Tab-separated table of C-alpha atoms in Angstrom:
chain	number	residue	atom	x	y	z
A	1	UNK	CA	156.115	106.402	191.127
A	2	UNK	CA	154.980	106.356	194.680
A	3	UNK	CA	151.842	104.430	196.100
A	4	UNK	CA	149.958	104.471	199.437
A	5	UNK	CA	151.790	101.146	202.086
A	6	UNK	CA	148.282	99.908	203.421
A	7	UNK	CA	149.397	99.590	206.905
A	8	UNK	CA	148.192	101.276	210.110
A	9	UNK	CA	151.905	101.727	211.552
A	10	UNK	CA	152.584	103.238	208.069
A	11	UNK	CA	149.699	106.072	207.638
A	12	UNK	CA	152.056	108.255	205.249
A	13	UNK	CA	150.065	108.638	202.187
A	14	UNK	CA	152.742	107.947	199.629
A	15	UNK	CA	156.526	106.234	199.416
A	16	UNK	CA	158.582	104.909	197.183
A	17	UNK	CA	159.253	101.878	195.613
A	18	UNK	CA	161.842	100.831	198.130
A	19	UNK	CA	160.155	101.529	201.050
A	20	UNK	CA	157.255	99.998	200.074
A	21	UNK	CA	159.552	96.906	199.295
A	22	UNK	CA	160.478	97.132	202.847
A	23	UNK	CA	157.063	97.290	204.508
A	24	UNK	CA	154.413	96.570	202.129
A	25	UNK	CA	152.622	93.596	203.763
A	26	UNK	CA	155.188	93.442	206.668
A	27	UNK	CA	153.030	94.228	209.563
A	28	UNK	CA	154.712	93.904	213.051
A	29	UNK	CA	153.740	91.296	215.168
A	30	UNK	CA	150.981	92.195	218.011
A	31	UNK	CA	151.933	89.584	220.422
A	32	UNK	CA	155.841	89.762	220.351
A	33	UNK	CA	156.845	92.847	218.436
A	34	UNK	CA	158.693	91.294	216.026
A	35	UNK	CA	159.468	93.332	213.253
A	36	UNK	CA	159.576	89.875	210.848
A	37	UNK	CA	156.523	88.008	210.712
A	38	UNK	CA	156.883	84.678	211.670
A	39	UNK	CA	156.463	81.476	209.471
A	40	UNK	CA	152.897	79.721	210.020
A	41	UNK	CA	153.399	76.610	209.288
A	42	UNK	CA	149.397	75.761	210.570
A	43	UNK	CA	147.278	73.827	207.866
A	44	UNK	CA	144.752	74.460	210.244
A	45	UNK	CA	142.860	77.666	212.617
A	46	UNK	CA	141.268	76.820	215.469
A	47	UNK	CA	136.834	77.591	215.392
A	48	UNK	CA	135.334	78.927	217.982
A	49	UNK	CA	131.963	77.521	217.317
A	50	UNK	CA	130.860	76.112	214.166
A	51	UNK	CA	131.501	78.277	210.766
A	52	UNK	CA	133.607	80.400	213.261
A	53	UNK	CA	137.182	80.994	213.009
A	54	UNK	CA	139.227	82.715	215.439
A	55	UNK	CA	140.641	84.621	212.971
A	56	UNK	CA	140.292	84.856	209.111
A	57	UNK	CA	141.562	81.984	208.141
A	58	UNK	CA	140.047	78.226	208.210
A	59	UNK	CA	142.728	76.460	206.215
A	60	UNK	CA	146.099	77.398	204.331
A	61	UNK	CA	145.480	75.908	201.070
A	62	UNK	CA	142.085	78.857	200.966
A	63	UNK	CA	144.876	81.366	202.833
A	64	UNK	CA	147.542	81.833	204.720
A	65	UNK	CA	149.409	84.764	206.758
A	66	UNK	CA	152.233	84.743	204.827
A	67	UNK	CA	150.476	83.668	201.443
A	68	UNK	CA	148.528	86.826	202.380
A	69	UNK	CA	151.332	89.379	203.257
A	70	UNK	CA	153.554	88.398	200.464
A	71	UNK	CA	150.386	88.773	197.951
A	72	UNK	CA	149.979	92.493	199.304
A	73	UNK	CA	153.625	93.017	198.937
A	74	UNK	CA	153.832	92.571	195.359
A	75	UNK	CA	150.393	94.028	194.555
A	76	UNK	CA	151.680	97.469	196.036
A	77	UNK	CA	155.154	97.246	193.800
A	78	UNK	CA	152.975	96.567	190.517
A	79	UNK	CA	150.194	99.023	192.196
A	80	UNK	CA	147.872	96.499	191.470
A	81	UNK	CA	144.629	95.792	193.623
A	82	UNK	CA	145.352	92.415	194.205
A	83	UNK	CA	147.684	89.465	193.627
A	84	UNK	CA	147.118	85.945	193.872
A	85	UNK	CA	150.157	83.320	194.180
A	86	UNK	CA	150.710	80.309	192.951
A	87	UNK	CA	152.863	77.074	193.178
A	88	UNK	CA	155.140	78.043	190.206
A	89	UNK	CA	154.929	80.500	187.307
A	90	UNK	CA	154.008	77.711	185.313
A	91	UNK	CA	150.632	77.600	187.737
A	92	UNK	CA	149.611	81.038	187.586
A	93	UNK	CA	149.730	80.485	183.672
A	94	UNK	CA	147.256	77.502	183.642
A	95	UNK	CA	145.293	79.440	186.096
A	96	UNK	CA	144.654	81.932	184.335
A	97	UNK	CA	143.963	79.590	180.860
A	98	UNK	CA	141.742	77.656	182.894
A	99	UNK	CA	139.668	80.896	183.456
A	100	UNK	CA	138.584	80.619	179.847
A	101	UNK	CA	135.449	79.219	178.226
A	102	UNK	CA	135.661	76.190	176.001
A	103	UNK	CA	136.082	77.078	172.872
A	104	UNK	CA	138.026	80.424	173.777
A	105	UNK	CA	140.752	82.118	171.765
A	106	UNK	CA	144.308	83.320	172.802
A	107	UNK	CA	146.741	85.102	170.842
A	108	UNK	CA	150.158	84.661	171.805
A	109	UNK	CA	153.972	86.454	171.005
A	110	UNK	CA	155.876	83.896	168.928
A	111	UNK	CA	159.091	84.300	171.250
A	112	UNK	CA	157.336	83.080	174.707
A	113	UNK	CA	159.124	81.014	177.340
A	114	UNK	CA	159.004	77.479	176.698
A	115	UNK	CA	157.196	76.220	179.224
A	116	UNK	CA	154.258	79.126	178.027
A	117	UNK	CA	154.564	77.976	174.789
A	118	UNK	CA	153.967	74.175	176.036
A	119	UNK	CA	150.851	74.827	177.410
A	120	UNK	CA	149.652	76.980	174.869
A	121	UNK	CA	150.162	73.996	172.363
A	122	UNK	CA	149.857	70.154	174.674
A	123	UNK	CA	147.502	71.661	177.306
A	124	UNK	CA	145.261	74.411	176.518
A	125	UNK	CA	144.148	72.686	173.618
A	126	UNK	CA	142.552	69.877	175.437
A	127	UNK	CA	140.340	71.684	177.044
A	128	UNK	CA	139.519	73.564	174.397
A	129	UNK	CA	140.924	76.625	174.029
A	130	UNK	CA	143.273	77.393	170.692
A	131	UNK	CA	146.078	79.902	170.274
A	132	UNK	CA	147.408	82.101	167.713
A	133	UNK	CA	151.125	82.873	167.582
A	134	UNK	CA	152.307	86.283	165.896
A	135	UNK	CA	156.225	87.531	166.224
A	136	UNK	CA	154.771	90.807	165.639
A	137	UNK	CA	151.391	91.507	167.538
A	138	UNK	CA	151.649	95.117	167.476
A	139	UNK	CA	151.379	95.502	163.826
A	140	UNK	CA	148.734	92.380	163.065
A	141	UNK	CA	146.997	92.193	166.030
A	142	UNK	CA	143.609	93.601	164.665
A	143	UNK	CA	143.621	91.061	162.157
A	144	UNK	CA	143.650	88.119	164.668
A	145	UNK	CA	141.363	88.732	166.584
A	146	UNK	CA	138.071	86.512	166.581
A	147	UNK	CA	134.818	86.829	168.219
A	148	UNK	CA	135.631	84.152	170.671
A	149	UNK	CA	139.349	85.870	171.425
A	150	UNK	CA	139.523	86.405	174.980
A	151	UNK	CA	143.146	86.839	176.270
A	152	UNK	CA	146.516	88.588	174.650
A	153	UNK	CA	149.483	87.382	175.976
A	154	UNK	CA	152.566	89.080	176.258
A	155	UNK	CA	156.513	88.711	176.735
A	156	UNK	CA	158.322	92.189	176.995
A	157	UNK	CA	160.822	91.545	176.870
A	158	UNK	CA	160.754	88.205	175.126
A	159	UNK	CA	162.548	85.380	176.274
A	160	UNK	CA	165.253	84.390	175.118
A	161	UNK	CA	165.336	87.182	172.504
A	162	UNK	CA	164.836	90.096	174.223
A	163	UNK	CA	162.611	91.527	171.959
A	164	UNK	CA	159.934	94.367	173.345
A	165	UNK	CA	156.319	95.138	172.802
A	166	UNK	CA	154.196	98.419	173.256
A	167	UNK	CA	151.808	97.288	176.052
A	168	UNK	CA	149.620	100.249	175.482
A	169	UNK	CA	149.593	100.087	171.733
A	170	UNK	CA	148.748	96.579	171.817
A	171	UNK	CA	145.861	97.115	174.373
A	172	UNK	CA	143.972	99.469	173.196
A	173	UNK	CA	143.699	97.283	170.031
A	174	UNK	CA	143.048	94.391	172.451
A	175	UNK	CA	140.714	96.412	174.546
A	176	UNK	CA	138.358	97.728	171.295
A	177	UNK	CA	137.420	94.625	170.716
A	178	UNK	CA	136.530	93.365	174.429
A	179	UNK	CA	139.805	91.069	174.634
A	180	UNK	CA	142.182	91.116	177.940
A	181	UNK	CA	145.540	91.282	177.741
A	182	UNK	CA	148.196	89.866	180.237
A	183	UNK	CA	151.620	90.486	180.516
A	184	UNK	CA	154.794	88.385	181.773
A	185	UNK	CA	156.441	90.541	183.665
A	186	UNK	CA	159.511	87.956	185.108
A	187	UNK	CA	162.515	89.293	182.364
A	188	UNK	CA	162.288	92.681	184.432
A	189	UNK	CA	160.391	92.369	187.701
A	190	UNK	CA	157.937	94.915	188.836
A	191	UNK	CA	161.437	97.431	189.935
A	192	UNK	CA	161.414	97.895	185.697
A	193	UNK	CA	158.226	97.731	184.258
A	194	UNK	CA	155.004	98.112	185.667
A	195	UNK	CA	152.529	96.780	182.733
A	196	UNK	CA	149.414	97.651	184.350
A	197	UNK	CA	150.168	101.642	184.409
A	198	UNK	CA	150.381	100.918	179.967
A	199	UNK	CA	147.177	99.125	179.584
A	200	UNK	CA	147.778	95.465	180.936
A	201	UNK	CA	144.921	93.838	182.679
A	202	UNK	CA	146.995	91.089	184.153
A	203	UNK	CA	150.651	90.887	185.395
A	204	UNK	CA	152.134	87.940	185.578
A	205	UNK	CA	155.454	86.853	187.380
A	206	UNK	CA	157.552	83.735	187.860
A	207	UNK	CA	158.277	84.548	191.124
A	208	UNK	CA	161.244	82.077	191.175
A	209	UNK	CA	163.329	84.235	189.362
A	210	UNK	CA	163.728	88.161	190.376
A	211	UNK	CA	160.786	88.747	192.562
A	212	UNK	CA	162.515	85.836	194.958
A	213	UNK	CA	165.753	86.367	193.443
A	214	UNK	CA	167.943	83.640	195.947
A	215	UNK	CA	166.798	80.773	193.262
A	216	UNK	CA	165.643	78.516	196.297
A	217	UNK	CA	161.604	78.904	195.513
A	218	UNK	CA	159.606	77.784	192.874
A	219	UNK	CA	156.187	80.327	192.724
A	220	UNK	CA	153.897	82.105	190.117
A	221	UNK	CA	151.867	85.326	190.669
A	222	UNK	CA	149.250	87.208	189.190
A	223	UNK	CA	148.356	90.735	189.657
A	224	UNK	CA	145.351	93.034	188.805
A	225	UNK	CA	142.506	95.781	189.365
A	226	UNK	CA	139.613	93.696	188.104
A	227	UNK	CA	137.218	92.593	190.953
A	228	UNK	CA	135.797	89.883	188.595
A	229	UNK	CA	139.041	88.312	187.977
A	230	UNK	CA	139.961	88.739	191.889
A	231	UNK	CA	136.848	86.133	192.449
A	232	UNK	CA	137.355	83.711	189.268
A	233	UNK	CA	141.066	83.251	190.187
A	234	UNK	CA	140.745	83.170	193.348
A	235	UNK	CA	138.257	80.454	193.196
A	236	UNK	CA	140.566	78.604	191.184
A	237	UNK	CA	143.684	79.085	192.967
A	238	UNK	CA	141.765	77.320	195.707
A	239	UNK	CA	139.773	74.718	193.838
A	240	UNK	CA	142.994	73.560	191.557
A	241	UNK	CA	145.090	73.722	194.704
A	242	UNK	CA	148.145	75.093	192.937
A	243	UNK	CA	149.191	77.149	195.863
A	244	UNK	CA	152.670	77.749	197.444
A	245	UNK	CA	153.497	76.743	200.926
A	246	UNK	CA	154.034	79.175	203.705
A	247	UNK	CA	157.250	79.156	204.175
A	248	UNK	CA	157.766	79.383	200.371
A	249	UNK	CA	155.939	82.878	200.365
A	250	UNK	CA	157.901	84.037	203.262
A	251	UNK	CA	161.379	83.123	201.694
A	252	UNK	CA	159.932	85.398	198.696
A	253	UNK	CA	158.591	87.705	200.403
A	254	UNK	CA	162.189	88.356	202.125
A	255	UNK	CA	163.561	88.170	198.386
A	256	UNK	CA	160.594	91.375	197.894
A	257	UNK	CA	162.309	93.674	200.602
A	258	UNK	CA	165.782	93.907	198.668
A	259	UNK	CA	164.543	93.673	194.965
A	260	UNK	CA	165.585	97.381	193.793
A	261	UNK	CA	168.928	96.641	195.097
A	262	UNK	CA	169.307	93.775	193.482
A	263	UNK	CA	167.502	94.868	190.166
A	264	UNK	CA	170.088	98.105	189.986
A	265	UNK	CA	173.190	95.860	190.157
A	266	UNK	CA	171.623	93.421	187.864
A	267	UNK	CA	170.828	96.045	185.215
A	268	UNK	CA	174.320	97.471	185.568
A	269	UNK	CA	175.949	94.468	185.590
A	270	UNK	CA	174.169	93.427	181.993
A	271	UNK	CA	174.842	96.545	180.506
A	272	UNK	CA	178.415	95.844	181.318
A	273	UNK	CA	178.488	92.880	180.178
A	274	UNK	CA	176.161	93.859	176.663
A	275	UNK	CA	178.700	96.186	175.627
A	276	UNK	CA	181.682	94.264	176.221
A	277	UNK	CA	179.951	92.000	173.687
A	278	UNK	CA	179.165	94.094	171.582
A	279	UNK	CA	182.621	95.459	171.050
A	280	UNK	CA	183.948	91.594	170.955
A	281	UNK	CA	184.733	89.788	167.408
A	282	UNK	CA	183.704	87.030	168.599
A	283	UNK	CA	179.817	88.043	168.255
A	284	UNK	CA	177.580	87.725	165.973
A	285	UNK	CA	175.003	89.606	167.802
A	286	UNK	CA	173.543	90.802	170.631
A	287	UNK	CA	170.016	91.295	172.046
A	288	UNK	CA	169.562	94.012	174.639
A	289	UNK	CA	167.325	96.366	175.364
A	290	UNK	CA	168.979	98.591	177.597
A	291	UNK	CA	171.821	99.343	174.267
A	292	UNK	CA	171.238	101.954	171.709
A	293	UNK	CA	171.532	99.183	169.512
A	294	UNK	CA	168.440	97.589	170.306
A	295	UNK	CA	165.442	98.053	167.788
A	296	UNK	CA	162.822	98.184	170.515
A	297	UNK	CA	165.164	100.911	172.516
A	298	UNK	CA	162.484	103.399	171.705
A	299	UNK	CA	160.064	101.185	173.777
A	300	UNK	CA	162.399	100.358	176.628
A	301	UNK	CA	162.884	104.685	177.481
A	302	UNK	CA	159.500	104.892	177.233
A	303	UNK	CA	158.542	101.724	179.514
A	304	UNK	CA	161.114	100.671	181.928
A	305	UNK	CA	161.869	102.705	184.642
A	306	UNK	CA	165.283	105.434	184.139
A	307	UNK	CA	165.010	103.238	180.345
A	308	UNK	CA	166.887	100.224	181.898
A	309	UNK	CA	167.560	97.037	179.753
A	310	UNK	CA	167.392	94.802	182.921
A	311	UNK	CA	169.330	91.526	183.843
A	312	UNK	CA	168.661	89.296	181.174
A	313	UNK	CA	170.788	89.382	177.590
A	314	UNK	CA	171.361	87.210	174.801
A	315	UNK	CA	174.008	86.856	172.289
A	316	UNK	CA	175.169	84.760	168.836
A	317	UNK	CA	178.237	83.450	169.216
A	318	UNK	CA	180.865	82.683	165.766
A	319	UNK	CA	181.027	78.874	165.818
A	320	UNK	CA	177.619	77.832	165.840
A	321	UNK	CA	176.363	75.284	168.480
A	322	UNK	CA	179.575	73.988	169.514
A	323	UNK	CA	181.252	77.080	170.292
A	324	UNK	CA	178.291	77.849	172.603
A	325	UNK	CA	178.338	75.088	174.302
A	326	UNK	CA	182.068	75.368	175.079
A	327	UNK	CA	181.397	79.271	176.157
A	328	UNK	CA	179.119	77.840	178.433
A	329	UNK	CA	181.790	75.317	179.658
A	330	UNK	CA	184.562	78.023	179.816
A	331	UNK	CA	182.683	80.325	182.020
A	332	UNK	CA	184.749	80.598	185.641
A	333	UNK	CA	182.089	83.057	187.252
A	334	UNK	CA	178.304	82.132	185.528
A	335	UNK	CA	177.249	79.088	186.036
A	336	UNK	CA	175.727	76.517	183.561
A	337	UNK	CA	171.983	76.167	184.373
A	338	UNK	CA	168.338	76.665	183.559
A	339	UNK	CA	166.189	79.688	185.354
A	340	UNK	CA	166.994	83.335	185.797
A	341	UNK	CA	167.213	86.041	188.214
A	342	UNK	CA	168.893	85.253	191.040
A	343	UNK	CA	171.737	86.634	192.918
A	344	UNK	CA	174.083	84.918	190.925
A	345	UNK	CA	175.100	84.971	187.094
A	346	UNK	CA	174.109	82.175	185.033
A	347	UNK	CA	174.654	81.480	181.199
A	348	UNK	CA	172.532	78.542	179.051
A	349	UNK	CA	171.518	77.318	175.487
A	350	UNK	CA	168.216	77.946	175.495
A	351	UNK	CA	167.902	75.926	171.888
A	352	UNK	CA	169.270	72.789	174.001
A	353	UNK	CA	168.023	73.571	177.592
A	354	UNK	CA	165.109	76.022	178.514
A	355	UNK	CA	163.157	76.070	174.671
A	356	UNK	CA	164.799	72.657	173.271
A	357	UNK	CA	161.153	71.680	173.363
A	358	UNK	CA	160.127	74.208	170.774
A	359	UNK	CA	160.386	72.519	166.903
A	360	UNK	CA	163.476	74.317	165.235
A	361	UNK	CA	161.717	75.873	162.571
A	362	UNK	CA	160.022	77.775	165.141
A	363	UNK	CA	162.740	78.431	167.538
A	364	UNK	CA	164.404	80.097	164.462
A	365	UNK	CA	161.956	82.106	162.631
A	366	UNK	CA	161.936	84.320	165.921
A	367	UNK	CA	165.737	84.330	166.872
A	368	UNK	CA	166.417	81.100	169.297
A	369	UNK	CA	168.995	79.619	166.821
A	370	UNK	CA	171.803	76.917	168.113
A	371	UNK	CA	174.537	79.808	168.664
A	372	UNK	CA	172.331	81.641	170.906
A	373	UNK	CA	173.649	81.758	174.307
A	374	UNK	CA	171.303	83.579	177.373
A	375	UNK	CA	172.764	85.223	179.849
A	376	UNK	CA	171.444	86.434	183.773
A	377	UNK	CA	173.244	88.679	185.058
A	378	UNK	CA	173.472	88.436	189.368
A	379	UNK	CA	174.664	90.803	191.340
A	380	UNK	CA	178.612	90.348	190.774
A	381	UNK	CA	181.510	92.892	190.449
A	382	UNK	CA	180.754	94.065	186.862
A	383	UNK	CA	184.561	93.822	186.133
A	384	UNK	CA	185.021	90.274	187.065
A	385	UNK	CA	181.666	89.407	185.097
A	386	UNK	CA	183.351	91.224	181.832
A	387	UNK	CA	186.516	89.799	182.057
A	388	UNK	CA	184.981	86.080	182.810
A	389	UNK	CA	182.933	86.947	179.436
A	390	UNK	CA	185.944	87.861	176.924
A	391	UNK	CA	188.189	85.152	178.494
A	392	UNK	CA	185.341	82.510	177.984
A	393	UNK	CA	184.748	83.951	174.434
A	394	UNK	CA	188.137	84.228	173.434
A	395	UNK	CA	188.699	80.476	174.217
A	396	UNK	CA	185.159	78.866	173.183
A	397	UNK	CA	185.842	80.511	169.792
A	398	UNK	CA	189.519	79.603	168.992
A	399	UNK	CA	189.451	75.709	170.385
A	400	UNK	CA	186.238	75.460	168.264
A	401	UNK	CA	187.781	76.981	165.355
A	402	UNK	CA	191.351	74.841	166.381
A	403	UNK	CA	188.670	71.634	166.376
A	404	UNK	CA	187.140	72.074	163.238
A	405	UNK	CA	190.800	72.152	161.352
A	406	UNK	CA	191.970	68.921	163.245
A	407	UNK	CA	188.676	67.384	161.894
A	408	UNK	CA	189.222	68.604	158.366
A	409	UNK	CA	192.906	67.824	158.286
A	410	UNK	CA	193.500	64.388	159.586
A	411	UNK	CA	189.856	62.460	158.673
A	412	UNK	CA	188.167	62.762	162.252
A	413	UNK	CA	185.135	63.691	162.956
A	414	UNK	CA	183.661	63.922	166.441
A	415	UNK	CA	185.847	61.480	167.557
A	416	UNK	CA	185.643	58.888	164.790
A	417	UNK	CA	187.397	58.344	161.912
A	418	UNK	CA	185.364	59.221	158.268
């Protein structure tokens, strides 16, 4: 889909979504000519008299050039109206659950990050507001609803399961009844899915993780139409103070200009890698969207862009807990840590690492179970990603399964004798 660049040097009415990457909110400078805008570092703009600023800004925790340029960036690739950034994705979500009354009502998707589901449960409680957690909102969503429900909240896909949700189904059920609904957009990035064009009143993005995509910046974002919600988060965004720095939002707003490259290889580089373990005997299971396979595939041709799965995958490995761990360890090419999205590969336990804080009865009635490994997929050779994959699989599952016979056959367990 194509959308007007608000820019005088760019009057064409429409372009696409990789030119707008390129110049959305990249205005050259006036002065110098520079075709990058520079880095204000400036807490502070100089008054001409009293109440009078130079310019339009006063002070960079209210706004910023670059807060401001990177902001109308990613509002043009989600063709929202505005966006508002934030410190971390974690921010924008306490932002935005701040916005609500005491006494409010949320309803939630079981299979949320953990971090989400944190707040939902430690924080948002103490000031009030409950939440309701469903693992399947399209089919009982009417039923949870309450006069004081204000907010839906979605994952689609989930994380770490992968799972997908109709955004339109589950707004117009959202919308008859007054309630908002908001949408965490990070698994796919705005390249893949654009929620607001199926219903969504609010996008939200960990910006850390595709929208940046270099993994050196922590930032949130919301985006949206509403002219209400423009002024109530953008009152908070100030008052709370949760805002990134400048040179944060020009790092990501750098990250912006070459996101449908990176989102292409990405998505070809999972797919790669899905169906390799698919096809391997060493899996359980696999959760991807963008594989015929997938339960929700109906949902993903009809939502993503071209029907793409994305980056992200997960996958049950045979050998339970330790033979995920040692997949993990085995790995030559992904690398062993916590976040997503960037231009490298990276596997974890999300049980252990990114949702340990979830209780395990939960974590397993929607799919995180110990064997579950998660996997982002960077922008790699697809080849050397596959074959890093089976070789790491191949291993993980035979020393486990060579392990577990020493330990049954000589009286050792883990180390110490029974």
């Amino acid at each position: 889909m194509t959308v007007p660049i608000d820019s005088a040097e760019n009057p064409s009415p429409a372009h696409g979504f990789g030119t707008l990457a390129v110049h959305a909110g990249s205005p050259h400078d006036p002065t110098t000519g520079a075709v990058i805008e520079p880095i204000s570092l400036s807490t502070t703009f100089e008054q001409t008299a009293v109440g009078k600023p130079v310019g339009q800004y006063e002070y960079s925790r209210s706004s910023n050039p670059n807060r401001d340029n990177f902001e109308k960036a990613v509002a043009a690739l989600e063709n929202a109206k505005y966006a508002l950034a934030f410190g971390s994705g974690s921010a924008t979500t306490a932002t935005i659950l701040q916005s609500l009354a005491q006494g409010s009502h949320v309803i939630s998707v079981s299979d949320v990050y953990g971090g989400t589901h944190r707040y939902f449960t430690r924080v948002a409680k103490a000031h009030g507001v409950t939440v309701t957690f469903t693992p399947q909102i399209e089919v009982d969503i009417a039923e949870h609803i309450r006069d004081n429900t204000k907010l839906v909240w979605i994952e689609s896909p989930s994380n770490p399961t992968l799972r997908l949700v109709d955004i339109r189904s589950v707004a117009e059920a959202a919308h008859a009844r007054g309630v908002a609904v908001v949408v965490d957009n990070t698994f796919l990035s705005p390249y893949i899915q654009n929620p607001l064009e199926h219903g969504a009143d609010i996008v939200v993005h960990s910006v850390t993780k595709y929208i940046n995509g270099h993994s050196d910046v922590v930032m949130g974002l919301a985006a949206f139409n509403s002219d209400e919600l423009r002024e109530s988060l953008a009152f908070l965004q100030n008052a709370c103070g949760a805002v990134p720095s400048a040179f944060d939002c020009w790092l990501a707003h750098r990250g912006v200009k070459t996101l449908h490259l990176r989102a292409k290889q990405s998505n070809t580089n999972a797919t790669a890698v899905a169906e390799a373990l698919e096809a391997s005997p060493y899996v359980i299971a696999v959760n991807y969207p963008g594989l015929d396979s997938h339960p929700h595939r109906h949902i993903a041709l009809r939502q993503h862009r071209d029907g793409m799965g994305g980056g992200m995958l997960s996958f049950r490995i045979k050998g339970g807990r330790a033979a995920a761990e040692r997949f993990c360890q085995l790995t030559r090419i992904y690398t062993l840590a916590e976040s997503l999205g960037g231009i490298e590969s990276l596997c974890e336990l999300p049980s252990a690492m990114t949702h340990a804080g979830i209780p395990r009865d939960q974590r397993e009635a929607v799919g995180v179970f110990d064997d579950l490994v998660r996997i982002s997929s960077g922008i790699e050779e697809p080849e050397d990603l596959v074959r890093d994959v089976e070789q790491a699989l191949e291993r993980a599952v035979r020393e486990t399964a060579d392990a577990s016979l020493a330990s049954n056959g000589n009286g050792v367990t883990n180390g110490h004798v029974a």
